[in-house]
PDB file of C-alpha atoms and ligand atoms in Angstrom:
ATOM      1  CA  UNK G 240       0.000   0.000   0.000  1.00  0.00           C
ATOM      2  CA  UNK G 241       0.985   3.525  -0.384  1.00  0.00           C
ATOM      3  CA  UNK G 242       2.195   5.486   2.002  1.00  0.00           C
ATOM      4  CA  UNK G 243      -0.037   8.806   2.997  1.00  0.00           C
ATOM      5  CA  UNK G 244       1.519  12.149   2.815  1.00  0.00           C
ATOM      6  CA  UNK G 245      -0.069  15.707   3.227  1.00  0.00           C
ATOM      7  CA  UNK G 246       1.899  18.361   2.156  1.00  0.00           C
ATOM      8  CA  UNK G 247       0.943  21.536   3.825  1.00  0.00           C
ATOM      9  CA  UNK G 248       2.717  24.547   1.801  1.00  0.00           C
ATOM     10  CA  UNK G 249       1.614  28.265   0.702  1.00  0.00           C
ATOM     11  CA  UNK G 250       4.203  28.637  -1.906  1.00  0.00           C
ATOM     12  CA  UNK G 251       2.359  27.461  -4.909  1.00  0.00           C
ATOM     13  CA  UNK G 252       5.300  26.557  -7.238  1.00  0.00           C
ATOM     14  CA  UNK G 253       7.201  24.691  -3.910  1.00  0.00           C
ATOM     15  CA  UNK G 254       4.028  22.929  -3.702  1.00  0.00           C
ATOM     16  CA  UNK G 255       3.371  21.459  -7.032  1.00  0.00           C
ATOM     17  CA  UNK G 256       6.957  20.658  -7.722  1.00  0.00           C
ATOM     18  CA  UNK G 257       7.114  18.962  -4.249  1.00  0.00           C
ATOM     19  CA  UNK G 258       4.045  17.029  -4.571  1.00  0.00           C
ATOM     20  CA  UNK G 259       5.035  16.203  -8.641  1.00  0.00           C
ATOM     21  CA  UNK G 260       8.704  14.487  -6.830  1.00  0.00           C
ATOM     22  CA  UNK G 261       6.876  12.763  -3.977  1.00  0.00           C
ATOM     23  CA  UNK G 262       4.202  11.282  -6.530  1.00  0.00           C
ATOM     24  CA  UNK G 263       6.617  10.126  -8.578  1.00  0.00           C
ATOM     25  CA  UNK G 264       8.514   8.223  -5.805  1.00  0.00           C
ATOM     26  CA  UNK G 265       5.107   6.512  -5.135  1.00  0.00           C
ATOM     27  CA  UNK G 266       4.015   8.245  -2.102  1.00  0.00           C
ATOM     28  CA  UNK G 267      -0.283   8.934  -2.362  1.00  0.00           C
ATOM     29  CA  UNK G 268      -0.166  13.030  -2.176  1.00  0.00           C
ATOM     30  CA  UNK G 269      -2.394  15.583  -0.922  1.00  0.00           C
ATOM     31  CA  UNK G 270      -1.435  19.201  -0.952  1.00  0.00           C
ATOM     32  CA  UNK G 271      -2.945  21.905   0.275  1.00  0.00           C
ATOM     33  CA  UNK G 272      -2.240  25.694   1.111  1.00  0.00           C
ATOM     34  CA  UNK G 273      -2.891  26.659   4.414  1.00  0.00           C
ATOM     35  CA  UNK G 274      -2.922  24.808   8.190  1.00  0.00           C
ATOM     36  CA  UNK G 275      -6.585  24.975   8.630  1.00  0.00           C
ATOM     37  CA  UNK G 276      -7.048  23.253   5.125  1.00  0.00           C
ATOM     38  CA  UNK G 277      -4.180  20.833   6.349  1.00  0.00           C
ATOM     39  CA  UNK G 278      -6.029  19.713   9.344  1.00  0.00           C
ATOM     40  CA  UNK G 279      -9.386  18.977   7.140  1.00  0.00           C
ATOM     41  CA  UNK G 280      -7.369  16.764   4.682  1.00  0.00           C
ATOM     42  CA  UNK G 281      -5.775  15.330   7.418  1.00  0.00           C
ATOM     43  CA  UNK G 282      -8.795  14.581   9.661  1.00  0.00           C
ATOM     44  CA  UNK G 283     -10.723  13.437   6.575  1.00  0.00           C
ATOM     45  CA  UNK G 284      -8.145  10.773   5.944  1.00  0.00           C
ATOM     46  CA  UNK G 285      -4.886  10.841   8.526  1.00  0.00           C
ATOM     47  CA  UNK G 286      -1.530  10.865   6.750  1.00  0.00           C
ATOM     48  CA  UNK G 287       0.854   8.243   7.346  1.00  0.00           C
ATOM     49  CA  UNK G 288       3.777  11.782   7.291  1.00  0.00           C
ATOM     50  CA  UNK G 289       2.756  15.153   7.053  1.00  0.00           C
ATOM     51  CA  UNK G 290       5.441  17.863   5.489  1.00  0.00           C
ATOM     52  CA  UNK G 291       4.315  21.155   6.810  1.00  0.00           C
ATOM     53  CA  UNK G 292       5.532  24.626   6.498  1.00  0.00           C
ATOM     54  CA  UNK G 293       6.434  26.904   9.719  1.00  0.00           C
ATOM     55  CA  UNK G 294       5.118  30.305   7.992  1.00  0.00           C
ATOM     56  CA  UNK G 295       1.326  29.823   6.515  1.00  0.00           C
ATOM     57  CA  UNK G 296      -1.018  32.203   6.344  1.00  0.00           C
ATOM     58  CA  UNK G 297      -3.924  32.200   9.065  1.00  0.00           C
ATOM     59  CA  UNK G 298      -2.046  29.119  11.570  1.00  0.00           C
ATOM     60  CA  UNK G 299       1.135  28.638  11.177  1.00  0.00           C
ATOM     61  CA  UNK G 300       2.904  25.658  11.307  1.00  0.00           C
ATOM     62  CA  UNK G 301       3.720  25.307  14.718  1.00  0.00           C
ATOM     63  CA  UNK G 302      -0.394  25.545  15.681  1.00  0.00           C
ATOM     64  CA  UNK G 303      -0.899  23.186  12.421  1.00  0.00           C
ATOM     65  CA  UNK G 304       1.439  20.207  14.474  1.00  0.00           C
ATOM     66  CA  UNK G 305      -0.151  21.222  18.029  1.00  0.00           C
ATOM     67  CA  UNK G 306      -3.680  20.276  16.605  1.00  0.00           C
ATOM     68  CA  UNK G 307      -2.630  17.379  14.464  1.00  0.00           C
ATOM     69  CA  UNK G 308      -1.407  16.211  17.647  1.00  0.00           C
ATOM     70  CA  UNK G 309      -4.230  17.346  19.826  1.00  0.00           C
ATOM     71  CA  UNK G 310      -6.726  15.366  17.474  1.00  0.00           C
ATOM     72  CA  UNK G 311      -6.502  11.668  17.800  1.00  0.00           C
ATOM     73  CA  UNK G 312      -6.947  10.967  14.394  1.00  0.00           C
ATOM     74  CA  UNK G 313      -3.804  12.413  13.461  1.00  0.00           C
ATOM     75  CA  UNK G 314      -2.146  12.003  16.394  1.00  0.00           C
ATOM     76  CA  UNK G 315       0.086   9.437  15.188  1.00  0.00           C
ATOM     77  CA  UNK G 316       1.067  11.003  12.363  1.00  0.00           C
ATOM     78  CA  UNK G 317       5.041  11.858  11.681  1.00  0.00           C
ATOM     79  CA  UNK G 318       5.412  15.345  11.440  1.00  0.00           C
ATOM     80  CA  UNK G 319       8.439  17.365   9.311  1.00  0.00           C
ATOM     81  CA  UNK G 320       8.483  20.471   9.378  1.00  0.00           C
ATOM     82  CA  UNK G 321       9.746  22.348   6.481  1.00  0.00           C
ATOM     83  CA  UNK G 322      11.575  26.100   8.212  1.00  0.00           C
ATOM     84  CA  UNK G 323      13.342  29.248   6.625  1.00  0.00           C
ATOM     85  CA  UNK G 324      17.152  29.779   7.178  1.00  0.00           C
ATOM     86  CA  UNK G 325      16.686  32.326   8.667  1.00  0.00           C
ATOM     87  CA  UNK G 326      14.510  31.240  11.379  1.00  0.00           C
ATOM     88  CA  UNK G 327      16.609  31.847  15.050  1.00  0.00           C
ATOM     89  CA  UNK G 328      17.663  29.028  16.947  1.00  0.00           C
ATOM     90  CA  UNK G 329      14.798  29.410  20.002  1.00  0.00           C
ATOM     91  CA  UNK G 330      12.471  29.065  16.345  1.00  0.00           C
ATOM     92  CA  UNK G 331      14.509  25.700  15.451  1.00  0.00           C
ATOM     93  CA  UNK G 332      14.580  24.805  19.580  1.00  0.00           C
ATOM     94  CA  UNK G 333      10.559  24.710  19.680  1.00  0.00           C
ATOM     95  CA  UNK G 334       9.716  22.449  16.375  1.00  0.00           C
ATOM     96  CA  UNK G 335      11.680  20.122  18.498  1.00  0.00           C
ATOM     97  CA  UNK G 336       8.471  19.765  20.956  1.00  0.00           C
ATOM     98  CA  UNK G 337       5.857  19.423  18.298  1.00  0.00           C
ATOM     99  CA  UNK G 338       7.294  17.720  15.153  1.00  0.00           C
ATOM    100  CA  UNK G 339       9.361  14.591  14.531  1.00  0.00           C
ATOM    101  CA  UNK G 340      12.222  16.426  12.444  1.00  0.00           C
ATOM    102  CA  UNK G 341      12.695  20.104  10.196  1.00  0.00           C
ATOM    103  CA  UNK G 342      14.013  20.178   6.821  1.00  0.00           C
ATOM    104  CA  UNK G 343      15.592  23.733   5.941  1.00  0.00           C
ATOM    105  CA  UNK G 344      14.582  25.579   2.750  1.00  0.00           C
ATOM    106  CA  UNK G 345      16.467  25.516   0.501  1.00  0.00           C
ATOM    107  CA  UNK G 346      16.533  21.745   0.705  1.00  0.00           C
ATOM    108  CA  UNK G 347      18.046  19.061  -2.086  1.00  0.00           C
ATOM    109  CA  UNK G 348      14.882  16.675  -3.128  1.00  0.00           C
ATOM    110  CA  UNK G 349      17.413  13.190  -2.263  1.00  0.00           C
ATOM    111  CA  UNK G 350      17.930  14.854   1.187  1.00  0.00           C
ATOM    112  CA  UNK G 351      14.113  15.553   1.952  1.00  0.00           C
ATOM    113  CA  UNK G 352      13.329  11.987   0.342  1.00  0.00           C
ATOM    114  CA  UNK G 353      15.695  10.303   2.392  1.00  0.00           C
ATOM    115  CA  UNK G 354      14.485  11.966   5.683  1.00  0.00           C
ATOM    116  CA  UNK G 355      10.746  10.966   4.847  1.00  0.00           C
ATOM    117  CA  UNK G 356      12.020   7.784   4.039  1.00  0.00           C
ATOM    118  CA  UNK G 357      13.769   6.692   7.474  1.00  0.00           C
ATOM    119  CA  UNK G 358      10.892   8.089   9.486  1.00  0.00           C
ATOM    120  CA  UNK G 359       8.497   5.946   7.361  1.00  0.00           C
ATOM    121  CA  UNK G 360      10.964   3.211   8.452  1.00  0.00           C
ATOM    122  CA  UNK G 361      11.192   4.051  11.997  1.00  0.00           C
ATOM    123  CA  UNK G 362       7.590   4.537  12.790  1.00  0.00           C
ATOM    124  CA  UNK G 363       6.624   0.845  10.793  1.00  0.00           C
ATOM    125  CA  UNK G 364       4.678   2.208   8.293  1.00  0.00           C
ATOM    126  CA  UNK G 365       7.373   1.550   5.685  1.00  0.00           C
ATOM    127  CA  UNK G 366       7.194  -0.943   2.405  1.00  0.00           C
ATOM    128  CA  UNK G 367       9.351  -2.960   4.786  1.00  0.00           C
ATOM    129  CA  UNK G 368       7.092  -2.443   7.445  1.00  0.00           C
ATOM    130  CA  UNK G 369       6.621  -5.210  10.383  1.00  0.00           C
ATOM    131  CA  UNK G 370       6.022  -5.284  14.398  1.00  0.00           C
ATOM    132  CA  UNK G 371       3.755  -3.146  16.784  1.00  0.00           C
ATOM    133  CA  UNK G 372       2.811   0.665  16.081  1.00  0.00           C
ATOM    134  CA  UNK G 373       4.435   3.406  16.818  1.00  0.00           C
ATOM    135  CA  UNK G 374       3.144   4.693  20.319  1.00  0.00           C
ATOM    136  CA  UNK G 375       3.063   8.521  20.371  1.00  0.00           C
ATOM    137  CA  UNK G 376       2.026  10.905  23.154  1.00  0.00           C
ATOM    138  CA  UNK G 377       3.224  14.525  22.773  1.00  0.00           C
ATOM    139  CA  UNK G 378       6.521  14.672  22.770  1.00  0.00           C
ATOM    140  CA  UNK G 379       6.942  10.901  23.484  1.00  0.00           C
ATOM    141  CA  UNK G 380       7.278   8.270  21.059  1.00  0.00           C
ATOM    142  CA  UNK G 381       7.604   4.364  21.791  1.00  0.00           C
ATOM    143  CA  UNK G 382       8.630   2.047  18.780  1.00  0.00           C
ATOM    144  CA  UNK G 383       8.135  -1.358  20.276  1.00  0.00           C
ATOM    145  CA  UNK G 384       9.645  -2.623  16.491  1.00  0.00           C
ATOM    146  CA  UNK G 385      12.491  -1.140  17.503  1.00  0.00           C
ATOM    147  CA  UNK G 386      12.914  -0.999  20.813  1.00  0.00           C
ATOM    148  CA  UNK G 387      13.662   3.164  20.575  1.00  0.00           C
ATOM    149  CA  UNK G 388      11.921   5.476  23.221  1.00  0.00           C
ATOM    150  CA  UNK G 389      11.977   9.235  22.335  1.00  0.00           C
ATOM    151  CA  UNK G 390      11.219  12.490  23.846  1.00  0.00           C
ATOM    152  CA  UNK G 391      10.917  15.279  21.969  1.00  0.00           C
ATOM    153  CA  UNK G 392      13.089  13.220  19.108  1.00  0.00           C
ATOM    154  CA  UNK G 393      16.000  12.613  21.646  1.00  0.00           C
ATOM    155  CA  UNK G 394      16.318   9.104  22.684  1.00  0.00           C
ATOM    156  CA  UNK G 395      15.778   7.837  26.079  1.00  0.00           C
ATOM    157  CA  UNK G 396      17.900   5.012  27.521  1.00  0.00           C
ATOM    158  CA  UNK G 397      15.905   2.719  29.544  1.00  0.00           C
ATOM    159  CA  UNK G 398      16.432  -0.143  31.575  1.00  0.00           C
ATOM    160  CA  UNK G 399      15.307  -3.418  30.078  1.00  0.00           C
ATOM    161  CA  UNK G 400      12.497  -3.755  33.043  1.00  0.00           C
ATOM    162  CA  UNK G 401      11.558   0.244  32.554  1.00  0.00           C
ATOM    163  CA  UNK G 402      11.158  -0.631  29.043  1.00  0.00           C
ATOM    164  CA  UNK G 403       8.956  -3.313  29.323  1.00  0.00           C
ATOM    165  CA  UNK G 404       6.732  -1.365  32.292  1.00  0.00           C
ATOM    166  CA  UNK G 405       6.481   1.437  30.175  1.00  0.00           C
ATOM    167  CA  UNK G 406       5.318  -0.305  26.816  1.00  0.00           C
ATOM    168  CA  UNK G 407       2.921  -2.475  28.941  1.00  0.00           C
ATOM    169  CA  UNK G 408       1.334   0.781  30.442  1.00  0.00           C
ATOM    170  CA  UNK G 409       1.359   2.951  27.434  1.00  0.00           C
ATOM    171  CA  UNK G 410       0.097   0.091  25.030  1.00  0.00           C
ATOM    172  CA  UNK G 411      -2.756   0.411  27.272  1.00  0.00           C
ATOM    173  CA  UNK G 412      -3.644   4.187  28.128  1.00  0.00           C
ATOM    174  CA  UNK G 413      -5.659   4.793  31.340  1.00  0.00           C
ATOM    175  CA  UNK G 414      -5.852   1.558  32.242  1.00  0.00           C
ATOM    176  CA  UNK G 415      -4.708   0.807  35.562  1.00  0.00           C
ATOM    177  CA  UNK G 416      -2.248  -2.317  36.499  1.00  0.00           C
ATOM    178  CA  UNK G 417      -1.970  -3.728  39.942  1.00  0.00           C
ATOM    179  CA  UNK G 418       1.540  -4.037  41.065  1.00  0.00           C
ATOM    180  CA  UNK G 419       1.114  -8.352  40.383  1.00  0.00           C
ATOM    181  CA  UNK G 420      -0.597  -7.898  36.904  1.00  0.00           C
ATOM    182  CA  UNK G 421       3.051  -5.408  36.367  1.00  0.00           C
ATOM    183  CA  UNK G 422       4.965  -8.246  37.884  1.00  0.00           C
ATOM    184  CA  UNK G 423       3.512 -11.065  35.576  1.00  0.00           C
ATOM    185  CA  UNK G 424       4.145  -9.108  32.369  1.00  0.00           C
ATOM    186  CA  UNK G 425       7.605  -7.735  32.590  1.00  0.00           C
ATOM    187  CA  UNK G 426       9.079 -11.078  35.224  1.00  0.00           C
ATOM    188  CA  UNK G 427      12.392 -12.015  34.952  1.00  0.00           C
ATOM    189  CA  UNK G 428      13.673  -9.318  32.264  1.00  0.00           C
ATOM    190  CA  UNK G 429      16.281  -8.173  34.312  1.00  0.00           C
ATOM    191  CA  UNK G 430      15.671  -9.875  37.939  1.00  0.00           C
ATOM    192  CA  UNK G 431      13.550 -11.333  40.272  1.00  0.00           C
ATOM    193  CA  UNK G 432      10.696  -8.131  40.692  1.00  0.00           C
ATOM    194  CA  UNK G 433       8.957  -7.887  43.818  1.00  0.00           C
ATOM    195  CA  UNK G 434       6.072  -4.741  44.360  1.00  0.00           C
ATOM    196  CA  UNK G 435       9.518  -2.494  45.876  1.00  0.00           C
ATOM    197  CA  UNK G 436      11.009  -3.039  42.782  1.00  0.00           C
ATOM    198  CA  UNK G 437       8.035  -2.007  40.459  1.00  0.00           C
ATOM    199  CA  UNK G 438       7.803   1.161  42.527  1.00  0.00           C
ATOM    200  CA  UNK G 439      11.788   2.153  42.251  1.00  0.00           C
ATOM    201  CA  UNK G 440      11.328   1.059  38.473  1.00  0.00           C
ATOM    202  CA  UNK G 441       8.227   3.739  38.127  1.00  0.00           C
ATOM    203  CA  UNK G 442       9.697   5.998  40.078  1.00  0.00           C
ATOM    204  CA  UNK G 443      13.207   5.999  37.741  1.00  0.00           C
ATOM    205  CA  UNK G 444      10.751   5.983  34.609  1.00  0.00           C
ATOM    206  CA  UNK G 445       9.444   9.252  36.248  1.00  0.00           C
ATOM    207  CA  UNK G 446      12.985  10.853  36.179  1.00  0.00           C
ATOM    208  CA  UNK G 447      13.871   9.753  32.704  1.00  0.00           C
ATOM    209  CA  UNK G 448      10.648  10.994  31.276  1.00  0.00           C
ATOM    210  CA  UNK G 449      11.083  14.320  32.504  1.00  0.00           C
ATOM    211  CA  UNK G 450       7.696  16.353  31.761  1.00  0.00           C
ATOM    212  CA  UNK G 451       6.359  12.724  30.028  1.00  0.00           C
ATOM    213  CA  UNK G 452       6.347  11.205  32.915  1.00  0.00           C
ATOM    214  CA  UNK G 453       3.579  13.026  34.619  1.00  0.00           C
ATOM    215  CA  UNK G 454       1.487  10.788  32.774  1.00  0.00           C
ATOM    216  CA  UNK G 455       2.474   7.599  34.720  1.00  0.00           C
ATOM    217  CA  UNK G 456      -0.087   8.161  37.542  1.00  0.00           C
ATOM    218  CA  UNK G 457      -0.365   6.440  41.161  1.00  0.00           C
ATOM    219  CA  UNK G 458      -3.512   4.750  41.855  1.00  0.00           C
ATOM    220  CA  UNK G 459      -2.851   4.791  45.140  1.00  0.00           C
ATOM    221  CA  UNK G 460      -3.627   1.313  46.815  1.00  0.00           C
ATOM    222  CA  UNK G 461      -4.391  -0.364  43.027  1.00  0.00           C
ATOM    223  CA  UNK G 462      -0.611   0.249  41.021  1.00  0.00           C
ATOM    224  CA  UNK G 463      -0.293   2.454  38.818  1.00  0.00           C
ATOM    225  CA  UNK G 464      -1.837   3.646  35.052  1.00  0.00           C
ATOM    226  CA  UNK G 465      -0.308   5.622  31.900  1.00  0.00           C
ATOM    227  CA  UNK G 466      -2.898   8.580  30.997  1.00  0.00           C
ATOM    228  CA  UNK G 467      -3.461   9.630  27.617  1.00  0.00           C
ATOM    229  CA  UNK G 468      -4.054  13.213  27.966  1.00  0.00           C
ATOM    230  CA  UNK G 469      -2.437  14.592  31.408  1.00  0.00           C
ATOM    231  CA  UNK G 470      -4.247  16.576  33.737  1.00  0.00           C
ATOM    232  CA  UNK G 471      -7.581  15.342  32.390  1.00  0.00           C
TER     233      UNK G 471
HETATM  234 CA1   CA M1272       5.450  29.677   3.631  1.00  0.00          CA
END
């Protein structure tokens, strides 16, 4: 099958001559002009990769990602985001927190191509495509295919058993796990887990997930559940 992209671009000529390359490397293309018009396409029929430009008329780019993210429909979506030279580094610093990488304009087509292409790769939607989907929450992205934990496109190193905890939790948003049912499912990955140990294992999660792992809530006197929105 093909993959999805949405190409969300006000320059007119960048847009058809992007959207002419990406047809012809088999992607299925839709294009349109602004963010709002984006997030219609996008709703209508969630992209597999959306390329979106930082300055659009009406929302920019930045609110564009927020609500594609916002929306579950096209939450999962991969997001790159396509940013002007000249753009300042606190500019480059905050696509970080909403999109999955930035392409700068002027770009060469093989370099843009080849980004789309390893992202496809990473997140399993790929021709060579195989394992669980891609977890995403904000800034946090599991890929159980891979065994790769991100936040805000930096990789997280995990332990083996805070792997496994979080993946079990996540897999399974606001759903809440005694301290046993935690114990069964992750046993023996890296020792001999008692309730203590889930707790110090939660607790280091916590740490490692910085902001992220506000979402890993106490129940208190129950275990312990992964919420989908925070706060809610
Ligand atoms: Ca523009």
């Amino acid at each position: 099958m093909k993959n999805r992209l949405l190409l969300i671009e006000d320059e007119i000529n960048l847009q058809n001559s992007l959207a002419y390359l990406l047809e012809r490397e088999g992607f299925a293309v839709e294009s349109a002009s602004t963010g709002e018009a984006g997030l219609e396409l996008a709703r209508a029929t969630p992209p597999d990769l959306v390329l979106l430009d930082v300055n659009l008329p009406g929302i920019d780019g930045f609110e564009t990602a927020r609500r594609l993210r916002a929306d579950p429909r096209t939450r999962a979506s991969l997001i790159i985001m396509l940013t002007a030279r000249a753009h300042p580094d606190d500019i480059v610093q905050g696509l970080s927190s909403v999109a999955d990488d930035y392409v700068t304009k002027p770009f060469l087509p093989r370099v843009l191509l080849a980004r789309i292409a390893a992202h496809l790769r990473r997140a399993g939607t790929g021709e060579d495509a195989g394992g669980a989907a891609l977890l995403r929450f904000g800034g946090l992205s599991i890929d159980p295919a891979a065994h790769d934990v991100r936040l805000d496109a930096v990789q997280v190193k995990l332990t083996r058993t805070e792997y496994d905890i979080l993946v079990l939790l996540a897999a399974h948003p606001n759903r809440v796990f005694t301290r046993s049912q935690i114990i069964d499912q992750v046993r023996g990955s890296d020792f001999a887990i008692t309730d203590r140990v889930v707790d110090t294992q939660i607790s280091g999660l916590r740490k490692k997930l910085g902001g992220a792992g506000q979402r890993i809530e106490t129940v208190h006197g129950v275990g312990y559940k992964f919420l989908d929105a925070p706060g809610a």
